[in-house]
């Protein structure tokens, strides 16, 4: 079956139309290409296909540099040049804000490129199949694909992970490798460490039995424990910090809320400019790291617990809010509480355009105005994009509604 693809969609596929009018989503293709496909999934309103042959290739098509591309689920955009990847991410982001947030011609800025497009990840999650082979999840599948090369991890991880060999087991396993700024390695098993006797041997051989690493961002060192989240691409994280420093006005009388604070990445750069900084973080490990990372700032306090429980208890009038939620975005109760608090400005950092657009729609309906949409390429060669949205309140507190759609 021949199909001509029209545009990218969030998730890395291109979409075209079947003869019966249904949309068909096909990975590893580019807009404008005519492709011979086979259907692998059919629903009433759409279908999914697999490209069998590129009949009319796009001028933007390039040869992927990793021979696992297409089978491995880690990358989605290696078949086009980097400038085209950035353009695709911008178009997809605009599409999400138009269709989900209801914004006509969304003012999405050009994607800020990554300084490094390979060997940029300081953290990698590896899977071990029942045969003991190390790999990643396959594209759109839970199957583990053994791999012999990967161009995403920083070089210290790249140099050691091919040395990992595991004995067969009755179940699949997973572990994480983290690399600190000074090339210190931390190996973290997912689940019971007794399932990974070999990992203990590697930890001893690599002196990697530590439970934290140090990450340096704009000359500030952060303790990051094994159970704590941290950005995987330090240069792009630094670009986001600079962007916020240039965009958010602070004064020593202001109160800042750092929602989903992690180990205190944002608090560390802004607490000194505030009278009080309140952080909210679910992870006990991250809260412990926060206390160490913000030890020189007594005005910064991390409240450990879920945002929906902690946020209503905070009796503070926040001027600025920085929110960096999980991929699922803000829970309805959290968003309602945030709107009731009525901060003057909100900086929303997100790795998921669809949930970001959903929450922005609700904030606009509650009386906020959209100031900027700035995407950052935190994850080159994937469809993922990190986006910073800046909003400001445009009506008085007593006129803000909280009736969310």
Coordinates of C-alpha atoms in Angstrom, one line a residue:
X1 CA 0.0 0.0 0.0
X2 CA 1.4 3.4 -1.0
X3 CA 1.0 6.4 1.3
X4 CA 2.3 9.9 1.1
X5 CA 3.2 11.4 4.5
X6 CA 2.2 14.9 5.4
X7 CA 3.6 16.0 8.8
X8 CA 5.2 14.9 12.0
X9 CA 3.2 14.0 15.1
X10 CA 4.3 13.9 18.7
X11 CA 5.8 10.5 19.2
X12 CA 8.2 10.6 16.2
X13 CA 5.8 9.2 13.5
X14 CA 4.7 10.9 10.4
X15 CA 1.0 10.9 9.5
X16 CA -0.7 10.3 6.1
X17 CA -4.1 9.3 4.9
X18 CA -5.4 5.9 3.9
X19 CA -7.8 5.5 0.9
X20 CA -10.8 5.3 3.4
X21 CA -9.8 8.6 5.0
X22 CA -8.3 7.2 8.2
X23 CA -5.1 8.6 9.5
X24 CA -2.1 6.3 9.4
X25 CA 1.0 6.8 11.5
X26 CA 4.3 5.5 10.2
X27 CA 7.7 5.8 12.0
X28 CA 11.1 6.4 10.4
X29 CA 9.5 8.5 7.6
X30 CA 9.6 12.2 6.7
X31 CA 7.0 14.7 5.5
X32 CA 6.5 14.6 1.7
X33 CA 7.8 11.1 1.3
X34 CA 5.8 8.4 -0.6
X35 CA 6.2 5.1 1.2
X36 CA 5.2 1.5 0.6
X37 CA 3.8 0.4 4.0
X38 CA 2.1 -2.6 5.6
X39 CA -0.6 -2.0 8.3
X40 CA 0.4 -3.4 11.7
X41 CA -2.6 -2.1 13.7
X42 CA -6.0 -0.9 12.7
X43 CA -8.6 1.1 14.7
X44 CA -11.9 2.6 13.7
X45 CA -10.4 6.1 13.2
X46 CA -6.7 5.4 12.5
X47 CA -4.1 2.8 11.8
X48 CA -0.4 2.3 12.3
X49 CA 1.9 1.2 9.6
X50 CA 5.5 0.0 9.0
X51 CA 7.6 1.4 6.1
X52 CA 8.6 -1.4 3.7
X53 CA 10.2 0.9 1.1
X54 CA 10.8 4.6 0.7
X55 CA 9.6 5.1 -2.9
X56 CA 10.2 8.9 -3.0
X57 CA 12.7 9.9 -0.3
X58 CA 12.8 13.4 1.1
X59 CA 15.9 15.6 0.4
X60 CA 16.1 15.8 4.2
X61 CA 16.7 12.1 4.7
X62 CA 20.2 11.1 5.9
X63 CA 21.8 7.7 6.8
X64 CA 21.4 6.9 10.5
X65 CA 24.7 6.7 12.3
X66 CA 23.7 3.9 14.6
X67 CA 23.0 0.5 13.1
X68 CA 20.4 -0.2 15.8
X69 CA 18.2 2.7 14.7
X70 CA 14.8 1.6 13.7
X71 CA 14.8 -1.5 16.0
X72 CA 16.0 0.2 19.2
X73 CA 13.4 2.4 20.9
X74 CA 16.0 5.0 22.1
X75 CA 16.2 7.3 19.1
X76 CA 13.5 8.4 16.6
X77 CA 15.1 11.1 14.4
X78 CA 18.4 9.8 13.2
X79 CA 17.1 9.6 9.7
X80 CA 17.2 13.4 9.3
X81 CA 19.8 16.1 9.8
X82 CA 20.0 18.0 13.1
X83 CA 18.6 21.3 11.8
X84 CA 15.6 19.4 10.5
X85 CA 15.2 17.7 13.9
X86 CA 14.9 21.1 15.5
X87 CA 12.4 22.3 12.9
X88 CA 10.3 19.2 13.4
X89 CA 10.2 19.6 17.2
X90 CA 9.1 23.2 16.8
X91 CA 6.3 22.3 14.4
X92 CA 5.1 19.5 16.7
X93 CA 5.1 21.8 19.6
X94 CA 3.1 24.4 17.7
X95 CA 0.6 21.7 16.7
X96 CA 0.2 20.6 20.3
X97 CA -0.5 24.2 21.6
X98 CA -2.9 24.9 18.7
X99 CA -4.9 21.7 19.1
X100 CA -4.8 21.1 22.9
X101 CA -4.4 24.7 24.3
X102 CA -6.5 26.2 21.6
X103 CA -4.0 28.9 20.8
X104 CA -4.2 30.3 17.3
X105 CA -0.6 30.5 15.8
X106 CA 1.2 29.7 19.0
X107 CA 4.3 31.9 19.5
X108 CA 6.7 29.0 19.8
X109 CA 10.3 30.2 19.5
X110 CA 13.0 28.3 17.6
X111 CA 14.3 25.3 19.5
X112 CA 17.5 26.1 21.4
X113 CA 20.0 23.5 20.1
X114 CA 22.1 21.2 22.2
X115 CA 25.8 22.0 22.3
X116 CA 26.5 18.3 21.9
X117 CA 24.2 16.0 19.8
X118 CA 26.0 12.7 20.8
X119 CA 27.5 11.5 24.1
X120 CA 25.3 13.9 26.0
X121 CA 23.5 11.8 28.6
X122 CA 25.0 11.5 32.0
X123 CA 22.5 8.8 33.0
X124 CA 21.5 5.7 31.1
X125 CA 19.1 2.9 31.9
X126 CA 20.0 -0.5 30.6
X127 CA 17.9 -3.6 30.4
X128 CA 19.1 -7.2 30.8
X129 CA 17.2 -10.0 29.1
X130 CA 16.8 -13.5 30.4
X131 CA 19.8 -14.6 28.5
X132 CA 22.0 -12.0 30.3
X133 CA 22.4 -9.7 27.3
X134 CA 22.4 -6.0 27.8
X135 CA 20.2 -3.7 25.7
X136 CA 17.3 -1.3 25.4
X137 CA 13.5 -1.7 24.8
X138 CA 12.6 -2.2 21.2
X139 CA 10.5 0.4 19.4
X140 CA 6.9 0.4 20.6
X141 CA 7.5 -2.9 22.4
X142 CA 8.6 -4.3 25.8
X143 CA 11.0 -6.7 24.0
X144 CA 14.7 -6.1 24.9
X145 CA 17.0 -5.5 21.9
X146 CA 20.6 -6.4 22.7
X147 CA 22.9 -3.6 21.5
X148 CA 26.5 -3.4 20.6
X149 CA 26.8 0.4 20.3
X150 CA 25.0 3.6 21.5
X151 CA 26.0 7.2 20.9
X152 CA 23.9 8.8 23.6
X153 CA 25.8 8.3 26.9
X154 CA 28.7 10.5 27.9
X155 CA 32.1 8.9 27.2
X156 CA 32.9 7.5 30.6
X157 CA 29.6 5.5 30.5
X158 CA 30.2 4.7 26.8
X159 CA 33.6 3.2 27.7
X160 CA 32.4 0.8 30.4
X161 CA 28.9 -0.4 29.6
X162 CA 30.1 -2.9 26.8
X163 CA 32.1 -4.6 29.6
X164 CA 28.9 -5.6 31.5
X165 CA 28.1 -9.3 31.2
X166 CA 25.4 -11.1 33.2
X167 CA 24.5 -14.7 33.8
X168 CA 21.1 -15.9 32.5
X169 CA 18.2 -15.5 34.8
X170 CA 14.5 -16.4 34.9
X171 CA 13.5 -12.8 34.7
X172 CA 14.5 -9.5 33.0
X173 CA 16.4 -6.9 35.0
X174 CA 17.2 -3.3 34.8
X175 CA 19.9 -1.0 36.1
X176 CA 21.1 2.6 35.8
X177 CA 24.5 4.0 35.2
X178 CA 25.2 7.6 36.2
X179 CA 28.3 9.6 35.6
X180 CA 29.2 12.6 37.7
X181 CA 31.0 15.8 36.5
X182 CA 34.4 14.3 37.6
X183 CA 33.7 11.0 35.7
X184 CA 32.8 9.2 38.9
X185 CA 30.5 6.2 38.1
X186 CA 27.5 5.1 40.0
X187 CA 25.7 1.8 39.3
X188 CA 22.1 1.6 40.5
X189 CA 20.1 -1.7 40.3
X190 CA 16.4 -1.3 39.8
X191 CA 14.8 -3.4 42.6
X192 CA 16.4 -6.0 44.7
X193 CA 20.2 -5.7 44.5
X194 CA 20.5 -9.5 45.1
X195 CA 19.1 -10.0 41.6
X196 CA 22.4 -8.4 40.4
X197 CA 25.3 -10.3 41.9
X198 CA 27.4 -9.3 38.9
X199 CA 26.6 -5.6 39.4
X200 CA 28.2 -5.8 42.9
X201 CA 31.4 -7.1 41.2
X202 CA 31.3 -4.3 38.7
X203 CA 30.8 -1.8 41.5
X204 CA 33.9 -3.0 43.3
X205 CA 36.0 -3.1 40.1
X206 CA 35.0 0.4 39.1
X207 CA 34.9 1.9 42.6
X208 CA 31.3 2.6 41.7
X209 CA 29.7 1.5 45.0
X210 CA 29.0 5.1 46.0
X211 CA 25.4 6.1 46.5
X212 CA 25.7 9.6 45.1
X213 CA 27.6 11.6 42.4
X214 CA 28.4 15.3 42.1
X215 CA 26.9 17.2 39.1
X216 CA 28.3 20.7 38.3
X217 CA 25.9 23.2 36.7
X218 CA 27.2 26.7 35.9
X219 CA 30.1 26.2 38.4
X220 CA 27.7 25.1 41.2
X221 CA 28.1 21.5 42.5
X222 CA 25.0 19.4 43.3
X223 CA 24.9 16.2 45.3
X224 CA 22.7 13.7 43.4
X225 CA 21.9 10.4 45.2
X226 CA 21.0 7.2 43.6
X227 CA 17.3 7.7 44.2
X228 CA 17.2 11.4 43.1
X229 CA 16.2 12.8 39.7
X230 CA 18.6 15.1 37.8
X231 CA 18.7 16.5 34.3
X232 CA 20.5 14.1 31.9
X233 CA 22.0 16.8 29.7
X234 CA 24.0 19.4 31.7
X235 CA 24.8 21.9 28.9
X236 CA 21.1 22.2 28.1
X237 CA 20.1 22.4 31.7
X238 CA 22.6 25.3 32.0
X239 CA 20.9 27.0 29.0
X240 CA 17.5 26.7 30.8
X241 CA 18.9 28.3 33.9
X242 CA 20.3 31.2 31.9
X243 CA 17.0 31.6 30.2
X244 CA 15.2 31.8 33.5
X245 CA 17.7 34.2 35.0
X246 CA 17.2 36.5 32.1
X247 CA 13.4 36.2 32.0
X248 CA 12.3 36.2 35.7
X249 CA 12.6 39.4 37.7
X250 CA 13.6 38.8 41.3
X251 CA 14.0 41.0 44.4
X252 CA 15.0 40.2 48.0
X253 CA 11.4 40.7 49.1
X254 CA 10.0 38.0 46.8
X255 CA 8.8 34.6 47.8
X256 CA 9.6 31.7 45.4
X257 CA 7.8 28.3 45.1
X258 CA 10.0 25.6 43.5
X259 CA 7.4 22.9 42.8
X260 CA 8.7 19.4 42.1
X261 CA 12.1 20.7 43.1
X262 CA 14.3 17.6 42.9
X263 CA 17.7 18.2 44.5
X264 CA 17.3 21.9 44.2
X265 CA 18.6 22.8 40.8
X266 CA 16.4 25.9 40.4
X267 CA 16.3 26.9 44.1
X268 CA 20.1 27.0 44.2
X269 CA 20.3 29.7 41.5
X270 CA 17.4 31.8 42.8
X271 CA 17.1 31.4 46.6
X272 CA 19.7 34.1 47.2
X273 CA 17.5 36.6 45.5
X274 CA 14.4 35.8 47.6
X275 CA 13.2 36.4 51.1
X276 CA 11.9 32.8 51.2
X277 CA 12.1 29.9 48.9
X278 CA 9.7 26.9 49.5
X279 CA 10.4 23.7 47.7
X280 CA 8.0 20.7 47.3
X281 CA 9.4 17.3 46.4
X282 CA 8.0 13.8 46.8
X283 CA 11.3 11.9 46.9
X284 CA 12.9 11.7 50.3
X285 CA 16.3 11.1 48.7
X286 CA 16.0 14.3 46.6
X287 CA 14.9 16.3 49.7
X288 CA 18.0 15.1 51.6
X289 CA 20.1 16.2 48.7
X290 CA 18.3 19.5 48.6
X291 CA 19.2 20.2 52.2
X292 CA 22.9 19.6 51.4
X293 CA 22.8 21.6 48.1
X294 CA 21.0 24.5 49.7
X295 CA 22.9 24.4 53.1
X296 CA 24.1 28.0 52.6
X297 CA 20.6 29.4 52.1
X298 CA 18.6 29.2 55.4
X299 CA 15.7 30.9 53.6
X300 CA 15.2 27.8 51.4
X301 CA 13.2 24.9 52.9
X302 CA 12.2 21.7 51.1
X303 CA 8.9 20.1 52.1
X304 CA 8.9 16.4 51.5
X305 CA 5.6 14.9 50.3
X306 CA 3.2 14.9 47.3
X307 CA 2.4 18.3 45.8
X308 CA -1.4 17.8 46.2
X309 CA -1.0 17.3 50.0
X310 CA 1.8 19.8 50.7
X311 CA 0.8 22.7 48.5
X312 CA -2.5 23.6 50.3
X313 CA -0.6 23.7 53.7
X314 CA 1.8 26.4 52.6
X315 CA 0.6 29.7 54.0
X316 CA 2.7 31.9 51.8
X317 CA 2.0 34.5 49.1
X318 CA 4.3 33.4 46.3
X319 CA 5.4 36.0 43.8
X320 CA 7.1 33.5 41.5
X321 CA 6.6 29.8 40.9
X322 CA 8.9 27.4 39.0
X323 CA 7.2 24.1 38.3
X324 CA 8.9 21.1 36.7
X325 CA 6.4 18.2 37.1
X326 CA 6.7 14.6 35.9
X327 CA 5.6 13.8 32.3
X328 CA 1.9 13.5 33.4
X329 CA 1.9 17.2 34.2
X330 CA 0.0 18.9 37.0
X331 CA -2.8 17.1 38.8
X332 CA -6.1 18.9 38.8
X333 CA -6.0 19.6 42.5
X334 CA -2.4 20.9 42.3
X335 CA -3.4 23.3 39.5
X336 CA -6.5 24.5 41.4
X337 CA -4.4 25.2 44.5
X338 CA -1.8 27.0 42.4
X339 CA -4.4 29.2 40.8
X340 CA -5.9 30.1 44.1
X341 CA -2.5 31.1 45.4
X342 CA -2.4 33.6 42.5
X343 CA 1.4 34.0 41.9
X344 CA 2.3 36.9 39.7
X345 CA 4.5 34.7 37.4
X346 CA 4.8 31.0 36.6
X347 CA 7.6 29.3 34.8
X348 CA 6.5 25.9 33.7
X349 CA 9.3 23.5 32.6
X350 CA 8.0 20.4 30.9
X351 CA 9.3 17.4 28.9
X352 CA 5.8 16.5 27.5
X353 CA 4.2 19.0 25.0
X354 CA 0.7 17.5 25.3
X355 CA 0.3 17.7 29.1
X356 CA 2.1 21.1 29.0
X357 CA -0.4 22.4 26.5
X358 CA -3.3 21.0 28.5
X359 CA -2.2 22.8 31.7
X360 CA -1.4 26.0 29.9
X361 CA -5.0 26.0 28.5
X362 CA -6.3 25.8 32.1
X363 CA -4.0 28.5 33.3
X364 CA -5.1 30.8 30.4
X365 CA -8.7 30.2 31.3
X366 CA -7.9 31.1 34.9
X367 CA -6.6 34.5 34.0
X368 CA -3.0 34.1 33.1
X369 CA -1.4 35.3 29.9
X370 CA 1.1 33.5 27.8
X371 CA 4.4 35.4 27.6
X372 CA 6.9 33.0 26.0
X373 CA 7.2 29.4 24.8
X374 CA 10.9 28.5 24.5
X375 CA 11.9 24.9 23.6
X376 CA 15.3 23.4 24.4
X377 CA 16.7 20.3 22.7
X378 CA 17.5 18.3 25.9
X379 CA 17.3 15.0 24.0
X380 CA 18.8 15.1 20.5
X381 CA 17.8 12.4 18.0
X382 CA 14.6 11.7 19.9
X383 CA 11.2 13.2 19.5
X384 CA 11.4 14.5 23.1
X385 CA 11.7 18.2 23.8
X386 CA 12.1 20.3 27.0
X387 CA 10.0 23.4 27.0
X388 CA 9.9 26.4 29.2
X389 CA 6.6 28.4 29.2
X390 CA 6.4 31.7 31.0
X391 CA 3.0 33.0 32.1
X392 CA 2.0 36.1 34.1
X393 CA -1.2 37.0 35.9
X394 CA -3.3 39.6 34.0
X395 CA -6.3 40.0 36.4
X396 CA -6.6 40.6 40.1
X397 CA -6.7 37.7 42.6
X398 CA -10.3 38.1 43.5
X399 CA -11.3 37.7 39.8
X400 CA -9.4 34.5 39.1
X401 CA -11.6 31.5 38.6
X402 CA -10.7 28.0 39.4
X403 CA -13.3 26.1 37.4
X404 CA -11.1 23.9 35.3
X405 CA -12.2 22.0 32.2

